[in-house]
């Protein structure tokens, strides 16, 4: 493994007075070259530490989906929020992928866990990458505040919720669009967790937001906003959103769950409500 963590700038586009940029770097945790995108809002001083929001994308996505489809930069520029968009899995010729090319396992489907099983465990350490390695790199290279917000969609909503609930002192707020909230009890999660984590369901619970809310919610609450489209074809099939709302009601966890007729699972849904999510996070950043 290389010890190099230097950034290479891949692209830069002026956007709403700020800059949308893309970088690559060698990840020691994932043992491969990784890309991520950042929106830098316009600032009056290079010495200002910016508030930051991490966006975690869903199955089949890369770091570029949110940057090009969500329309988040206009409001982020107004609010002065840096947007950090990691990739969804390790990448590269030596990184294992699903043998059958399935979209819900392997490349583009890291599920933000630390894999313990072969052939995944040498590269698929996405939890540590998002929680530790990437924030350390961002803090080293750019001026950002210590505490960030985190948000995501679908598989990325799962990642945002589990990471926030397990790291309440590191994140000030969390939001999600159509999140996988109970992966131990839906097809997407069971398939991924069996391959990445094996058959020990105690390990699975560490990455299940329903289980984590039951555990962490007894002690600390983090501000939480979840939006779900009612015409999302995965809403019932993958048990999105609703199981977490039921846990929140059961234990008295103060979170806001909203349901929207007519909206599906796509970025049309995300772009319709992303302004509300950014303004939600701005209250806590």
PDB file of C-alpha atoms in Angstrom:
ATOM      1  CA  UNK A   1       0.000   0.000   0.000  1.00  0.00           C
ATOM      2  CA  UNK A   2       1.179   3.475  -0.850  1.00  0.00           C
ATOM      3  CA  UNK A   3       1.470   6.077   1.898  1.00  0.00           C
ATOM      4  CA  UNK A   4       0.654   8.866  -0.562  1.00  0.00           C
ATOM      5  CA  UNK A   5      -2.479  10.885   0.140  1.00  0.00           C
ATOM      6  CA  UNK A   6      -1.744  13.844  -2.173  1.00  0.00           C
ATOM      7  CA  UNK A   7      -4.687  15.193  -4.121  1.00  0.00           C
ATOM      8  CA  UNK A   8      -4.810  15.519  -7.881  1.00  0.00           C
ATOM      9  CA  UNK A   9      -7.342  18.006  -9.217  1.00  0.00           C
ATOM     10  CA  UNK A  10      -9.243  16.411 -12.101  1.00  0.00           C
ATOM     11  CA  UNK A  11     -11.656  19.204 -13.028  1.00  0.00           C
ATOM     12  CA  UNK A  12     -12.837  22.657 -11.952  1.00  0.00           C
ATOM     13  CA  UNK A  13     -15.978  24.485 -13.027  1.00  0.00           C
ATOM     14  CA  UNK A  14     -17.104  27.928 -11.901  1.00  0.00           C
ATOM     15  CA  UNK A  15     -20.578  27.560 -10.380  1.00  0.00           C
ATOM     16  CA  UNK A  16     -22.810  30.146  -8.632  1.00  0.00           C
ATOM     17  CA  UNK A  17     -19.773  32.214  -7.743  1.00  0.00           C
ATOM     18  CA  UNK A  18     -17.980  29.205  -6.253  1.00  0.00           C
ATOM     19  CA  UNK A  19     -16.241  26.180  -7.725  1.00  0.00           C
ATOM     20  CA  UNK A  20     -17.339  22.628  -8.442  1.00  0.00           C
ATOM     21  CA  UNK A  21     -14.177  20.514  -8.390  1.00  0.00           C
ATOM     22  CA  UNK A  22     -13.247  16.844  -8.636  1.00  0.00           C
ATOM     23  CA  UNK A  23     -10.170  15.205  -7.100  1.00  0.00           C
ATOM     24  CA  UNK A  24      -8.413  11.859  -7.002  1.00  0.00           C
ATOM     25  CA  UNK A  25      -6.185  10.443  -4.284  1.00  0.00           C
ATOM     26  CA  UNK A  26      -4.688   7.171  -3.158  1.00  0.00           C
ATOM     27  CA  UNK A  27      -6.769   5.714  -0.336  1.00  0.00           C
ATOM     28  CA  UNK A  28      -4.813   3.636   2.170  1.00  0.00           C
ATOM     29  CA  UNK A  29      -8.029   2.349   3.759  1.00  0.00           C
ATOM     30  CA  UNK A  30      -9.512   1.134   0.459  1.00  0.00           C
ATOM     31  CA  UNK A  31      -6.143   0.323  -1.152  1.00  0.00           C
ATOM     32  CA  UNK A  32      -7.044   1.927  -4.462  1.00  0.00           C
ATOM     33  CA  UNK A  33      -7.280   5.251  -6.249  1.00  0.00           C
ATOM     34  CA  UNK A  34     -10.446   7.145  -5.273  1.00  0.00           C
ATOM     35  CA  UNK A  35     -12.299  10.130  -6.657  1.00  0.00           C
ATOM     36  CA  UNK A  36     -14.496  12.615  -4.847  1.00  0.00           C
ATOM     37  CA  UNK A  37     -16.203  15.899  -5.729  1.00  0.00           C
ATOM     38  CA  UNK A  38     -16.428  19.131  -3.738  1.00  0.00           C
ATOM     39  CA  UNK A  39     -18.431  22.300  -4.196  1.00  0.00           C
ATOM     40  CA  UNK A  40     -16.630  25.305  -2.717  1.00  0.00           C
ATOM     41  CA  UNK A  41     -19.047  28.189  -2.041  1.00  0.00           C
ATOM     42  CA  UNK A  42     -17.874  31.747  -2.661  1.00  0.00           C
ATOM     43  CA  UNK A  43     -16.121  33.177   0.397  1.00  0.00           C
ATOM     44  CA  UNK A  44     -14.951  36.633   1.422  1.00  0.00           C
ATOM     45  CA  UNK A  45     -11.770  35.370   3.066  1.00  0.00           C
ATOM     46  CA  UNK A  46      -9.487  32.361   2.457  1.00  0.00           C
ATOM     47  CA  UNK A  47      -9.045  32.081   6.241  1.00  0.00           C
ATOM     48  CA  UNK A  48     -12.709  31.276   6.958  1.00  0.00           C
ATOM     49  CA  UNK A  49     -13.408  27.715   8.085  1.00  0.00           C
ATOM     50  CA  UNK A  50     -16.367  26.531   6.058  1.00  0.00           C
ATOM     51  CA  UNK A  51     -19.225  24.387   7.317  1.00  0.00           C
ATOM     52  CA  UNK A  52     -19.348  21.134   5.345  1.00  0.00           C
ATOM     53  CA  UNK A  53     -22.013  18.621   4.362  1.00  0.00           C
ATOM     54  CA  UNK A  54     -21.111  15.098   3.247  1.00  0.00           C
ATOM     55  CA  UNK A  55     -23.454  13.620   0.634  1.00  0.00           C
ATOM     56  CA  UNK A  56     -23.543   9.821   0.275  1.00  0.00           C
ATOM     57  CA  UNK A  57     -25.018   8.526  -2.970  1.00  0.00           C
ATOM     58  CA  UNK A  58     -26.952   5.360  -3.700  1.00  0.00           C
ATOM     59  CA  UNK A  59     -26.555   2.128  -5.656  1.00  0.00           C
ATOM     60  CA  UNK A  60     -24.825   2.419  -9.073  1.00  0.00           C
ATOM     61  CA  UNK A  61     -23.876   6.069  -8.416  1.00  0.00           C
ATOM     62  CA  UNK A  62     -20.464   7.736  -8.313  1.00  0.00           C
ATOM     63  CA  UNK A  63     -19.329  11.004  -6.745  1.00  0.00           C
ATOM     64  CA  UNK A  64     -20.684  12.876  -9.787  1.00  0.00           C
ATOM     65  CA  UNK A  65     -24.412  12.043  -9.663  1.00  0.00           C
ATOM     66  CA  UNK A  66     -25.309  14.487  -6.920  1.00  0.00           C
ATOM     67  CA  UNK A  67     -23.031  17.185  -8.339  1.00  0.00           C
ATOM     68  CA  UNK A  68     -24.693  17.115 -11.757  1.00  0.00           C
ATOM     69  CA  UNK A  69     -28.323  16.205 -10.952  1.00  0.00           C
ATOM     70  CA  UNK A  70     -29.374  17.572  -7.551  1.00  0.00           C
ATOM     71  CA  UNK A  71     -29.060  21.302  -8.223  1.00  0.00           C
ATOM     72  CA  UNK A  72     -27.679  21.835  -4.743  1.00  0.00           C
ATOM     73  CA  UNK A  73     -24.927  24.342  -5.558  1.00  0.00           C
ATOM     74  CA  UNK A  74     -27.161  27.422  -5.806  1.00  0.00           C
ATOM     75  CA  UNK A  75     -28.429  27.105  -2.223  1.00  0.00           C
ATOM     76  CA  UNK A  76     -25.055  25.886  -0.904  1.00  0.00           C
ATOM     77  CA  UNK A  77     -23.498  29.026  -2.387  1.00  0.00           C
ATOM     78  CA  UNK A  78     -26.097  31.213  -0.685  1.00  0.00           C
ATOM     79  CA  UNK A  79     -25.637  29.454   2.663  1.00  0.00           C
ATOM     80  CA  UNK A  80     -21.850  29.200   2.432  1.00  0.00           C
ATOM     81  CA  UNK A  81     -21.829  25.405   2.783  1.00  0.00           C
ATOM     82  CA  UNK A  82     -19.123  23.190   1.295  1.00  0.00           C
ATOM     83  CA  UNK A  83     -20.563  20.030  -0.303  1.00  0.00           C
ATOM     84  CA  UNK A  84     -18.357  16.921  -0.161  1.00  0.00           C
ATOM     85  CA  UNK A  85     -19.398  14.031  -2.410  1.00  0.00           C
ATOM     86  CA  UNK A  86     -17.483  10.744  -2.010  1.00  0.00           C
ATOM     87  CA  UNK A  87     -17.749   7.768  -4.355  1.00  0.00           C
ATOM     88  CA  UNK A  88     -19.981   4.827  -3.391  1.00  0.00           C
ATOM     89  CA  UNK A  89     -17.335   2.068  -3.388  1.00  0.00           C
ATOM     90  CA  UNK A  90     -13.682   1.361  -4.041  1.00  0.00           C
ATOM     91  CA  UNK A  91     -12.775   1.203  -7.743  1.00  0.00           C
ATOM     92  CA  UNK A  92     -10.060  -0.237  -9.941  1.00  0.00           C
ATOM     93  CA  UNK A  93      -8.918  -3.294 -11.877  1.00  0.00           C
ATOM     94  CA  UNK A  94      -7.793  -5.080  -8.701  1.00  0.00           C
ATOM     95  CA  UNK A  95     -10.964  -4.311  -6.725  1.00  0.00           C
ATOM     96  CA  UNK A  96     -13.419  -7.260  -6.653  1.00  0.00           C
ATOM     97  CA  UNK A  97     -16.841  -6.911  -8.225  1.00  0.00           C
ATOM     98  CA  UNK A  98     -19.966  -9.075  -8.288  1.00  0.00           C
ATOM     99  CA  UNK A  99     -19.327 -12.131 -10.467  1.00  0.00           C
ATOM    100  CA  UNK A 100     -22.650 -11.674 -12.263  1.00  0.00           C
ATOM    101  CA  UNK A 101     -22.293  -7.908 -12.634  1.00  0.00           C
ATOM    102  CA  UNK A 102     -25.201  -7.283 -10.240  1.00  0.00           C
ATOM    103  CA  UNK A 103     -25.926  -3.605  -9.557  1.00  0.00           C
ATOM    104  CA  UNK A 104     -26.540  -4.191  -5.839  1.00  0.00           C
ATOM    105  CA  UNK A 105     -23.192  -5.771  -4.933  1.00  0.00           C
ATOM    106  CA  UNK A 106     -19.593  -4.833  -5.656  1.00  0.00           C
ATOM    107  CA  UNK A 107     -18.573  -1.717  -7.583  1.00  0.00           C
ATOM    108  CA  UNK A 108     -21.007   1.121  -6.926  1.00  0.00           C
ATOM    109  CA  UNK A 109     -22.546  -0.784  -4.007  1.00  0.00           C
ATOM    110  CA  UNK A 110     -20.196  -0.508  -1.037  1.00  0.00           C
ATOM    111  CA  UNK A 111     -23.055   0.006   1.463  1.00  0.00           C
ATOM    112  CA  UNK A 112     -20.747   2.100   3.688  1.00  0.00           C
ATOM    113  CA  UNK A 113     -19.669  -0.886   5.802  1.00  0.00           C
ATOM    114  CA  UNK A 114     -16.289  -2.384   6.732  1.00  0.00           C
ATOM    115  CA  UNK A 115     -16.299  -5.769   4.999  1.00  0.00           C
ATOM    116  CA  UNK A 116     -14.953  -8.744   6.949  1.00  0.00           C
ATOM    117  CA  UNK A 117     -15.284 -11.454   4.273  1.00  0.00           C
ATOM    118  CA  UNK A 118     -13.233 -12.529   1.268  1.00  0.00           C
ATOM    119  CA  UNK A 119     -12.798 -11.250  -1.396  1.00  0.00           C
ATOM    120  CA  UNK A 120     -14.186  -7.940  -0.158  1.00  0.00           C
ATOM    121  CA  UNK A 121     -12.332  -7.201   3.068  1.00  0.00           C
ATOM    122  CA  UNK A 122      -9.083  -5.883   1.533  1.00  0.00           C
ATOM    123  CA  UNK A 123     -10.836  -3.008  -0.245  1.00  0.00           C
ATOM    124  CA  UNK A 124     -14.426  -2.576   0.947  1.00  0.00           C
ATOM    125  CA  UNK A 125     -13.802  -0.518   4.080  1.00  0.00           C
ATOM    126  CA  UNK A 126     -16.176   2.293   3.174  1.00  0.00           C
ATOM    127  CA  UNK A 127     -17.246   3.026   6.760  1.00  0.00           C
ATOM    128  CA  UNK A 128     -13.686   3.863   7.804  1.00  0.00           C
ATOM    129  CA  UNK A 129     -13.159   5.811   4.588  1.00  0.00           C
ATOM    130  CA  UNK A 130     -16.180   8.060   5.174  1.00  0.00           C
ATOM    131  CA  UNK A 131     -15.813   8.421   8.941  1.00  0.00           C
ATOM    132  CA  UNK A 132     -12.029   8.761   9.255  1.00  0.00           C
ATOM    133  CA  UNK A 133      -9.805   8.819   6.175  1.00  0.00           C
ATOM    134  CA  UNK A 134     -11.671  11.229   3.917  1.00  0.00           C
ATOM    135  CA  UNK A 135     -12.533  13.773   6.658  1.00  0.00           C
ATOM    136  CA  UNK A 136      -8.890  13.719   7.784  1.00  0.00           C
ATOM    137  CA  UNK A 137      -7.779  14.403   4.231  1.00  0.00           C
ATOM    138  CA  UNK A 138     -10.349  17.182   3.795  1.00  0.00           C
ATOM    139  CA  UNK A 139      -9.273  18.811   7.079  1.00  0.00           C
ATOM    140  CA  UNK A 140      -5.630  18.627   6.040  1.00  0.00           C
ATOM    141  CA  UNK A 141      -6.124  20.090   2.572  1.00  0.00           C
ATOM    142  CA  UNK A 142      -8.986  22.591   3.089  1.00  0.00           C
ATOM    143  CA  UNK A 143     -10.286  24.918   5.772  1.00  0.00           C
ATOM    144  CA  UNK A 144     -13.424  23.288   7.199  1.00  0.00           C
ATOM    145  CA  UNK A 145     -15.136  23.269  10.567  1.00  0.00           C
ATOM    146  CA  UNK A 146     -14.565  20.256  12.776  1.00  0.00           C
ATOM    147  CA  UNK A 147     -18.209  19.177  12.944  1.00  0.00           C
ATOM    148  CA  UNK A 148     -20.037  18.417   9.684  1.00  0.00           C
ATOM    149  CA  UNK A 149     -23.521  17.491   8.526  1.00  0.00           C
ATOM    150  CA  UNK A 150     -24.245  14.314   6.563  1.00  0.00           C
ATOM    151  CA  UNK A 151     -26.999  13.337   4.133  1.00  0.00           C
ATOM    152  CA  UNK A 152     -27.705  10.735   1.480  1.00  0.00           C
ATOM    153  CA  UNK A 153     -30.090   8.902  -0.818  1.00  0.00           C
ATOM    154  CA  UNK A 154     -31.227   5.259  -0.741  1.00  0.00           C
ATOM    155  CA  UNK A 155     -28.075   3.217   0.030  1.00  0.00           C
ATOM    156  CA  UNK A 156     -26.445   6.565   0.802  1.00  0.00           C
ATOM    157  CA  UNK A 157     -29.319   7.432   3.114  1.00  0.00           C
ATOM    158  CA  UNK A 158     -28.557   4.176   4.916  1.00  0.00           C
ATOM    159  CA  UNK A 159     -24.911   5.221   5.143  1.00  0.00           C
ATOM    160  CA  UNK A 160     -25.690   8.729   6.356  1.00  0.00           C
ATOM    161  CA  UNK A 161     -28.092   7.547   9.054  1.00  0.00           C
ATOM    162  CA  UNK A 162     -25.907   4.730  10.394  1.00  0.00           C
ATOM    163  CA  UNK A 163     -22.775   6.873  10.392  1.00  0.00           C
ATOM    164  CA  UNK A 164     -24.527   9.799  12.083  1.00  0.00           C
ATOM    165  CA  UNK A 165     -26.177   7.622  14.733  1.00  0.00           C
ATOM    166  CA  UNK A 166     -22.832   5.983  15.537  1.00  0.00           C
ATOM    167  CA  UNK A 167     -20.857   9.253  15.525  1.00  0.00           C
ATOM    168  CA  UNK A 168     -23.140  11.830  17.120  1.00  0.00           C
ATOM    169  CA  UNK A 169     -20.180  13.851  18.392  1.00  0.00           C
ATOM    170  CA  UNK A 170     -18.766  14.107  14.862  1.00  0.00           C
ATOM    171  CA  UNK A 171     -21.919  15.178  13.004  1.00  0.00           C
ATOM    172  CA  UNK A 172     -24.328  17.978  13.875  1.00  0.00           C
ATOM    173  CA  UNK A 173     -27.308  16.795  11.784  1.00  0.00           C
ATOM    174  CA  UNK A 174     -28.406  14.094   9.341  1.00  0.00           C
ATOM    175  CA  UNK A 175     -30.958  13.863   6.550  1.00  0.00           C
ATOM    176  CA  UNK A 176     -31.953  11.264   3.997  1.00  0.00           C
ATOM    177  CA  UNK A 177     -34.036  10.713   0.894  1.00  0.00           C
ATOM    178  CA  UNK A 178     -35.752   7.308   0.569  1.00  0.00           C
ATOM    179  CA  UNK A 179     -33.219   5.568   2.840  1.00  0.00           C
ATOM    180  CA  UNK A 180     -32.665   1.866   3.386  1.00  0.00           C
ATOM    181  CA  UNK A 181     -33.308   1.959   7.133  1.00  0.00           C
ATOM    182  CA  UNK A 182     -33.560  -1.718   8.043  1.00  0.00           C
ATOM    183  CA  UNK A 183     -31.031  -3.542   5.812  1.00  0.00           C
ATOM    184  CA  UNK A 184     -31.121  -6.630   8.013  1.00  0.00           C
ATOM    185  CA  UNK A 185     -34.750  -7.086   6.907  1.00  0.00           C
ATOM    186  CA  UNK A 186     -34.763  -6.201   3.187  1.00  0.00           C
ATOM    187  CA  UNK A 187     -33.397  -7.916   0.083  1.00  0.00           C
ATOM    188  CA  UNK A 188     -30.801  -5.278  -0.796  1.00  0.00           C
ATOM    189  CA  UNK A 189     -29.327  -5.262   2.692  1.00  0.00           C
ATOM    190  CA  UNK A 190     -29.443  -9.009   3.280  1.00  0.00           C
ATOM    191  CA  UNK A 191     -27.629  -9.712   0.013  1.00  0.00           C
ATOM    192  CA  UNK A 192     -24.919  -7.131   0.641  1.00  0.00           C
ATOM    193  CA  UNK A 193     -24.433  -7.934   4.320  1.00  0.00           C
ATOM    194  CA  UNK A 194     -24.189 -11.690   3.710  1.00  0.00           C
ATOM    195  CA  UNK A 195     -21.374 -11.123   1.210  1.00  0.00           C
ATOM    196  CA  UNK A 196     -19.568  -8.310   3.028  1.00  0.00           C
ATOM    197  CA  UNK A 197     -20.107  -9.298   6.677  1.00  0.00           C
ATOM    198  CA  UNK A 198     -20.892 -13.024   6.656  1.00  0.00           C
ATOM    199  CA  UNK A 199     -23.595 -14.737   8.679  1.00  0.00           C
ATOM    200  CA  UNK A 200     -22.973 -13.064  12.060  1.00  0.00           C
ATOM    201  CA  UNK A 201     -26.096 -10.919  12.443  1.00  0.00           C
ATOM    202  CA  UNK A 202     -24.531  -9.145  15.431  1.00  0.00           C
ATOM    203  CA  UNK A 203     -22.205  -7.464  12.923  1.00  0.00           C
ATOM    204  CA  UNK A 204     -25.167  -6.613  10.720  1.00  0.00           C
ATOM    205  CA  UNK A 205     -26.824  -4.667  13.541  1.00  0.00           C
ATOM    206  CA  UNK A 206     -23.864  -2.267  13.649  1.00  0.00           C
ATOM    207  CA  UNK A 207     -24.971  -1.020  10.212  1.00  0.00           C
ATOM    208  CA  UNK A 208     -28.739  -0.998  10.686  1.00  0.00           C
ATOM    209  CA  UNK A 209     -30.210   2.418  11.547  1.00  0.00           C
ATOM    210  CA  UNK A 210     -33.251   0.893  13.277  1.00  0.00           C
ATOM    211  CA  UNK A 211     -30.997  -1.084  15.620  1.00  0.00           C
ATOM    212  CA  UNK A 212     -28.674   1.886  16.134  1.00  0.00           C
ATOM    213  CA  UNK A 213     -31.540   4.268  16.906  1.00  0.00           C
ATOM    214  CA  UNK A 214     -32.838   1.888  19.567  1.00  0.00           C
ATOM    215  CA  UNK A 215     -29.366   1.798  21.112  1.00  0.00           C
ATOM    216  CA  UNK A 216     -28.103   5.375  20.669  1.00  0.00           C
ATOM    217  CA  UNK A 217     -31.476   7.080  20.981  1.00  0.00           C
ATOM    218  CA  UNK A 218     -31.610   6.239  24.665  1.00  0.00           C
ATOM    219  CA  UNK A 219     -28.689   8.587  25.257  1.00  0.00           C
ATOM    220  CA  UNK A 220     -28.323  11.252  22.570  1.00  0.00           C
ATOM    221  CA  UNK A 221     -30.468  12.541  19.723  1.00  0.00           C
ATOM    222  CA  UNK A 222     -29.143  14.076  16.513  1.00  0.00           C
ATOM    223  CA  UNK A 223     -31.385  16.386  14.440  1.00  0.00           C
ATOM    224  CA  UNK A 224     -32.836  14.225  11.648  1.00  0.00           C
ATOM    225  CA  UNK A 225     -34.971  14.837   8.545  1.00  0.00           C
ATOM    226  CA  UNK A 226     -36.169  12.020   6.250  1.00  0.00           C
ATOM    227  CA  UNK A 227     -38.193  12.426   3.041  1.00  0.00           C
ATOM    228  CA  UNK A 228     -39.886   9.585   1.171  1.00  0.00           C
ATOM    229  CA  UNK A 229     -41.748   9.549  -2.142  1.00  0.00           C
ATOM    230  CA  UNK A 230     -44.971   7.534  -2.015  1.00  0.00           C
ATOM    231  CA  UNK A 231     -44.669   6.539  -5.685  1.00  0.00           C
ATOM    232  CA  UNK A 232     -41.176   5.132  -5.106  1.00  0.00           C
ATOM    233  CA  UNK A 233     -41.249   1.560  -6.472  1.00  0.00           C
ATOM    234  CA  UNK A 234     -38.744   0.515  -3.780  1.00  0.00           C
ATOM    235  CA  UNK A 235     -40.723   2.010  -0.863  1.00  0.00           C
ATOM    236  CA  UNK A 236     -42.536  -1.217   0.025  1.00  0.00           C
ATOM    237  CA  UNK A 237     -40.291  -3.726  -1.768  1.00  0.00           C
ATOM    238  CA  UNK A 238     -37.176  -2.685   0.213  1.00  0.00           C
ATOM    239  CA  UNK A 239     -39.002  -1.407   3.318  1.00  0.00           C
ATOM    240  CA  UNK A 240     -37.656   2.127   3.019  1.00  0.00           C
ATOM    241  CA  UNK A 241     -38.074   4.839   5.693  1.00  0.00           C
ATOM    242  CA  UNK A 242     -41.165   3.535   7.539  1.00  0.00           C
ATOM    243  CA  UNK A 243     -39.462   1.052   9.926  1.00  0.00           C
ATOM    244  CA  UNK A 244     -37.210   3.825  11.245  1.00  0.00           C
ATOM    245  CA  UNK A 245     -40.159   6.138  11.813  1.00  0.00           C
ATOM    246  CA  UNK A 246     -41.837   3.369  13.807  1.00  0.00           C
ATOM    247  CA  UNK A 247     -38.748   2.983  16.019  1.00  0.00           C
ATOM    248  CA  UNK A 248     -38.532   6.757  16.487  1.00  0.00           C
ATOM    249  CA  UNK A 249     -42.155   6.897  17.639  1.00  0.00           C
ATOM    250  CA  UNK A 250     -41.645   3.909  19.923  1.00  0.00           C
ATOM    251  CA  UNK A 251     -38.671   5.356  21.792  1.00  0.00           C
ATOM    252  CA  UNK A 252     -39.559   9.041  21.505  1.00  0.00           C
ATOM    253  CA  UNK A 253     -36.732   9.973  19.146  1.00  0.00           C
ATOM    254  CA  UNK A 254     -37.327  13.488  17.815  1.00  0.00           C
ATOM    255  CA  UNK A 255     -36.984  13.110  14.047  1.00  0.00           C
ATOM    256  CA  UNK A 256     -39.069  14.463  11.164  1.00  0.00           C
ATOM    257  CA  UNK A 257     -40.421  12.003   8.586  1.00  0.00           C
ATOM    258  CA  UNK A 258     -42.267  13.360   5.557  1.00  0.00           C
ATOM    259  CA  UNK A 259     -44.102  11.479   2.793  1.00  0.00           C
ATOM    260  CA  UNK A 260     -44.789  12.941  -0.642  1.00  0.00           C
ATOM    261  CA  UNK A 261     -47.446  11.680  -3.088  1.00  0.00           C
ATOM    262  CA  UNK A 262     -46.346  11.315  -6.707  1.00  0.00           C
ATOM    263  CA  UNK A 263     -42.591  11.350  -6.094  1.00  0.00           C
ATOM    264  CA  UNK A 264     -40.405   8.392  -7.056  1.00  0.00           C
ATOM    265  CA  UNK A 265     -36.860   7.228  -6.226  1.00  0.00           C
ATOM    266  CA  UNK A 266     -35.054   9.436  -8.735  1.00  0.00           C
ATOM    267  CA  UNK A 267     -33.018  12.638  -8.624  1.00  0.00           C
ATOM    268  CA  UNK A 268     -36.163  14.498  -9.722  1.00  0.00           C
ATOM    269  CA  UNK A 269     -37.346  13.861  -6.148  1.00  0.00           C
ATOM    270  CA  UNK A 270     -34.029  14.888  -4.619  1.00  0.00           C
ATOM    271  CA  UNK A 271     -33.756  18.084  -6.662  1.00  0.00           C
ATOM    272  CA  UNK A 272     -37.304  19.044  -5.658  1.00  0.00           C
ATOM    273  CA  UNK A 273     -36.488  19.046  -1.926  1.00  0.00           C
ATOM    274  CA  UNK A 274     -32.705  19.519  -1.667  1.00  0.00           C
ATOM    275  CA  UNK A 275     -33.098  23.211  -0.788  1.00  0.00           C
ATOM    276  CA  UNK A 276     -35.150  22.287   2.292  1.00  0.00           C
ATOM    277  CA  UNK A 277     -32.496  19.785   3.357  1.00  0.00           C
ATOM    278  CA  UNK A 278     -29.662  22.298   3.008  1.00  0.00           C
ATOM    279  CA  UNK A 279     -31.585  24.900   4.995  1.00  0.00           C
ATOM    280  CA  UNK A 280     -32.316  22.261   7.642  1.00  0.00           C
ATOM    281  CA  UNK A 281     -28.600  21.509   8.021  1.00  0.00           C
ATOM    282  CA  UNK A 282     -27.637  25.205   7.967  1.00  0.00           C
ATOM    283  CA  UNK A 283     -29.460  25.638  11.298  1.00  0.00           C
ATOM    284  CA  UNK A 284     -26.981  23.282  12.964  1.00  0.00           C
ATOM    285  CA  UNK A 285     -23.746  23.743  11.047  1.00  0.00           C
TER     286      UNK A 285
END
